[in-house]
XYZ file of C-alpha atoms in Angstrom:
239
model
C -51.685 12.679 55.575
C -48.417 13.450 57.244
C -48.036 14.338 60.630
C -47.095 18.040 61.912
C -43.442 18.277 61.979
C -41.363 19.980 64.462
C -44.195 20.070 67.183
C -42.966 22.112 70.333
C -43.822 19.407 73.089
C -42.680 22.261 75.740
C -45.390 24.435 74.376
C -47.450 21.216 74.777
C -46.630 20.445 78.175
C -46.918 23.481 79.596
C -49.943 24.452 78.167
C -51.547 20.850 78.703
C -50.054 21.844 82.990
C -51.961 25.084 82.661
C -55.281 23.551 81.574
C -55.408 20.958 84.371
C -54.145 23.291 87.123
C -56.193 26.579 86.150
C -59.292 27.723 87.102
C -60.744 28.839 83.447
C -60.374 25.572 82.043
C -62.450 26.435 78.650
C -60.506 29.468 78.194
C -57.299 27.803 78.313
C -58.405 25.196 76.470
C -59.836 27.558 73.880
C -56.069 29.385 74.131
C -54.325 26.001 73.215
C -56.397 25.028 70.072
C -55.993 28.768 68.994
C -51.978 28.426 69.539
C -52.037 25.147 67.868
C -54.437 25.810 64.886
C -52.181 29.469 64.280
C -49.141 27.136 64.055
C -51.186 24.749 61.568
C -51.964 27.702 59.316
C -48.525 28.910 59.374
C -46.326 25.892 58.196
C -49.153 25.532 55.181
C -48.477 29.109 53.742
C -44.667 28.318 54.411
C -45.005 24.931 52.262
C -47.023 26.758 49.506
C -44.822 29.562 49.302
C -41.264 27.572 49.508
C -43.177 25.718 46.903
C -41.887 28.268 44.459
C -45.477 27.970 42.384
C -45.956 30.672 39.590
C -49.025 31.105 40.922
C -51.786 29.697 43.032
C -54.334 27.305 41.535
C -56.822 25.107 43.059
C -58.062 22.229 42.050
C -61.628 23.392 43.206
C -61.230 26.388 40.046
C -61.411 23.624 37.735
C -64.217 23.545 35.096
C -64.556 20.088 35.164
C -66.726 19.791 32.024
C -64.092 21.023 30.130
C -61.383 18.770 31.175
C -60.479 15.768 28.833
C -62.154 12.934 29.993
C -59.365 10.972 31.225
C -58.258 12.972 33.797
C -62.015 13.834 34.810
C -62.450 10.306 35.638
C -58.922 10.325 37.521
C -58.974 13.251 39.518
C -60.865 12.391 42.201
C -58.169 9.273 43.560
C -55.488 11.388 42.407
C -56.455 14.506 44.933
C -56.194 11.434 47.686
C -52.646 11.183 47.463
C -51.962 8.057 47.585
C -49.264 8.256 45.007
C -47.136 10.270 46.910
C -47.248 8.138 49.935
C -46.414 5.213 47.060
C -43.676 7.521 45.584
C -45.550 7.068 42.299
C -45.231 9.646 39.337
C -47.648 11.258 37.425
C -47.743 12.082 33.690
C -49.833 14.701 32.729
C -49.586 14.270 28.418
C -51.481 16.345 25.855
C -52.205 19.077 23.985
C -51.526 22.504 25.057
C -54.706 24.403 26.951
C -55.882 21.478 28.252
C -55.640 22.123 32.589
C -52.180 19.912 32.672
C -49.945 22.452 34.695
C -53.347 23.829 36.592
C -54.014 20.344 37.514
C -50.278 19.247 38.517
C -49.962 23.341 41.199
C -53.574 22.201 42.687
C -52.403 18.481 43.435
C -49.057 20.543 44.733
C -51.179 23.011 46.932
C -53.206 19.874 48.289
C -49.560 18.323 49.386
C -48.797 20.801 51.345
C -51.965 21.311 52.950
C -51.409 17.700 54.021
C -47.859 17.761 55.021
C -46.039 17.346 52.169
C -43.101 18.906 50.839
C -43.086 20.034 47.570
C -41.085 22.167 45.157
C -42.686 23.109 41.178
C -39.756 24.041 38.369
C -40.029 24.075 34.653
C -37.848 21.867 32.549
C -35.915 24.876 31.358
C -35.240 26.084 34.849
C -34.422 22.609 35.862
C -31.535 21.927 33.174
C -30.153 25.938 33.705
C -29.955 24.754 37.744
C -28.534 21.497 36.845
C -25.840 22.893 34.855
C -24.442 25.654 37.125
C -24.194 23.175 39.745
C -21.998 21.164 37.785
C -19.704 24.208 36.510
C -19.725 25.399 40.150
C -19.627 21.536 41.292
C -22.385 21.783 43.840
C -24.151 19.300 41.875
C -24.043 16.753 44.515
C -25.446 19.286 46.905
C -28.320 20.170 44.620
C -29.243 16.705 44.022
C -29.133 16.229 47.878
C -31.442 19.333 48.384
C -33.767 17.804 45.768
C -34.045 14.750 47.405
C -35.935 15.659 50.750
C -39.014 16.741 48.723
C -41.626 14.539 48.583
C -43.076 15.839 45.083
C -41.271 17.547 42.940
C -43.322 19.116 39.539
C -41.401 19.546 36.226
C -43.998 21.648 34.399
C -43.405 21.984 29.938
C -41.548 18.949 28.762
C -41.586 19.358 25.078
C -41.382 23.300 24.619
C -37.509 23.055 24.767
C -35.242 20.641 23.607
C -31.349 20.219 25.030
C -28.102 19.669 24.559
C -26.376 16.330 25.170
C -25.445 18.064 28.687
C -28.661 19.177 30.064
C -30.584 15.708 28.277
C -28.249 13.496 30.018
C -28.035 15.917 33.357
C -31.792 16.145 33.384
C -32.061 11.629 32.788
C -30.098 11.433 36.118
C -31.874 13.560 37.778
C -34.873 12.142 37.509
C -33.361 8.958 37.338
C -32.456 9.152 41.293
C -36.077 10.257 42.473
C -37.825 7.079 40.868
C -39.155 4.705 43.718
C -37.982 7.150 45.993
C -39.997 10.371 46.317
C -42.855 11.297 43.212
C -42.892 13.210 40.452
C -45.588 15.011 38.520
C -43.776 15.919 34.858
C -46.453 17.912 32.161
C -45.844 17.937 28.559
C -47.386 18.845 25.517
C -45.643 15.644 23.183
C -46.805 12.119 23.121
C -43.912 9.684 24.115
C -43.046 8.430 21.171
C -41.970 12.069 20.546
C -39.840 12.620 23.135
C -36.619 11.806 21.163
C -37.278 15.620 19.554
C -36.469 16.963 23.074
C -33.590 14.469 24.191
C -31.829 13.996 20.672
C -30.882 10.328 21.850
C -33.032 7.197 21.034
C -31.392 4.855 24.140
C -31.821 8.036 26.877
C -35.129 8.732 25.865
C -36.208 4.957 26.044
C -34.514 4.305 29.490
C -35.973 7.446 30.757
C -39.751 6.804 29.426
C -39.215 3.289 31.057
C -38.177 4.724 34.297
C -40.675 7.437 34.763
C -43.953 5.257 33.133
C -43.241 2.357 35.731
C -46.070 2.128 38.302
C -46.749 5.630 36.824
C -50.185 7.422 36.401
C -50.342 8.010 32.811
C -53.140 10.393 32.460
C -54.369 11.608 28.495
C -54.948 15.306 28.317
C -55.561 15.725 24.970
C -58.525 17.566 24.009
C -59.482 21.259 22.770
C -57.824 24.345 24.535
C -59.999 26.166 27.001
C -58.255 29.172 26.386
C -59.395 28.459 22.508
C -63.556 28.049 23.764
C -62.586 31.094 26.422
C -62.038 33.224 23.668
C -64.340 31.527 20.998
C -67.492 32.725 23.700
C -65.778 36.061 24.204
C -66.276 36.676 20.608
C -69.559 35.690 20.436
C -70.596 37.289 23.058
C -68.736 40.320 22.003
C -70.541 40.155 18.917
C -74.238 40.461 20.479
């Protein structure tokens, strides 16, 4: 777990002076953890919400006897966070239903709760953002802005495929974030199908390669939960 960034040490100070020189000690001690835990609770909603998450979802709203039983075994090392702190990725791969981009926002929550900053785009967004910076060359900038996160998700790898631009734009951007900072990437294609999305057999090697290395690669595939949600609505519809 990180440390609390940006602590006010003059707050500190002159609140630590205060306790020792007062006459209420327990109040003012009672004052400081207050003024300390309200800062606490602040800078985790800021993380969460600069997170830009499409919505909230915890890893404790998981129905863990639905999940596939890869990541069930998994999920309890991977909520430690070690990989970030080892600026590993991880590959969430499988069919579609299957808790991948509910698993990948809860990890994200749990960063910031511990420190981390973190910032959650889909692939689509990603490649639209990467190609107006480069039109309206700020694509350094972007890159630069990218770079201080500590975990970045890329949520839907597979849904849409590119253009030789955004395929090659997208390879160096995630190109310049491996063994530097992690990377949590969802799709709904194997790897050997990735080529459908890139369109080019060498990029789509050298990027598997790059992300895969030292990676968590965790098998999602399994029946949709959405598919048994609304198999038991029926039934029980039906009664």
């Amino acid at each position: 777990m990180k440390c609390v960034k940006n602590f006010d040490y003059q707050v500190f100070g002159h609140l630590f002076k205060k306790m020792i020189c007062g006459n209420n000690i327990r109040q003012q001690r009672i004052f400081y953890i207050t003024h300390w835990y309200d800062r606490e609770v602040r800078a985790k909603a800021n993380r969460i919400r600069s997170a830009n998450f499409p919505e909230k979802k915890l890893l404790t709203e998981l129905e863990t006897e639905r999940l596939p039983q890869n990541v069930a075994s998994r999920l309890p090392h991977l909520k430690k966070l070690d990989f970030i702190q080892e600026k590993q990725n991880v590959l969430l791969i499988g069919s579609p239903g299957t808790g991948k981009t509910h698993i990948a926002i809860g990890l994200g929550i749990e960063a910031c709760l511990a420190g981390y900053q973190v910032y959650f785009t889909t692939v689509s967004s990603l490649v639209n953002q990467l190609k107006e910076s480069r039109s309206e060359r700020t694509l350094r900038s972007f890159e630069l802005r990218f770079e201080k996160y500590d975990l970045v998700i890329i949520d839907e790898l597979g849904y849409i495929s590119f253009d030789k631009e955004g395929a090659e734009l997208l390879f160096t951007h995630l190109s310049l974030r491996v063994g530097r900072a992690s990377t949590i990437v969802t799709s709904n294609l194997s790897f050997d199908r990735w080529e459908e999305v890139f369109h080019d057999p060498v990029l789509t090697a050298a990027l598997t390669d790059r992300l895969t290395h030292r990676a968590y690669m965790i098998d999602m595939v399994g029946p949709s939960y959405r598919i048994l949600d609304t198999k038991e609505w029926l039934e029980n519809s039906s009664v």
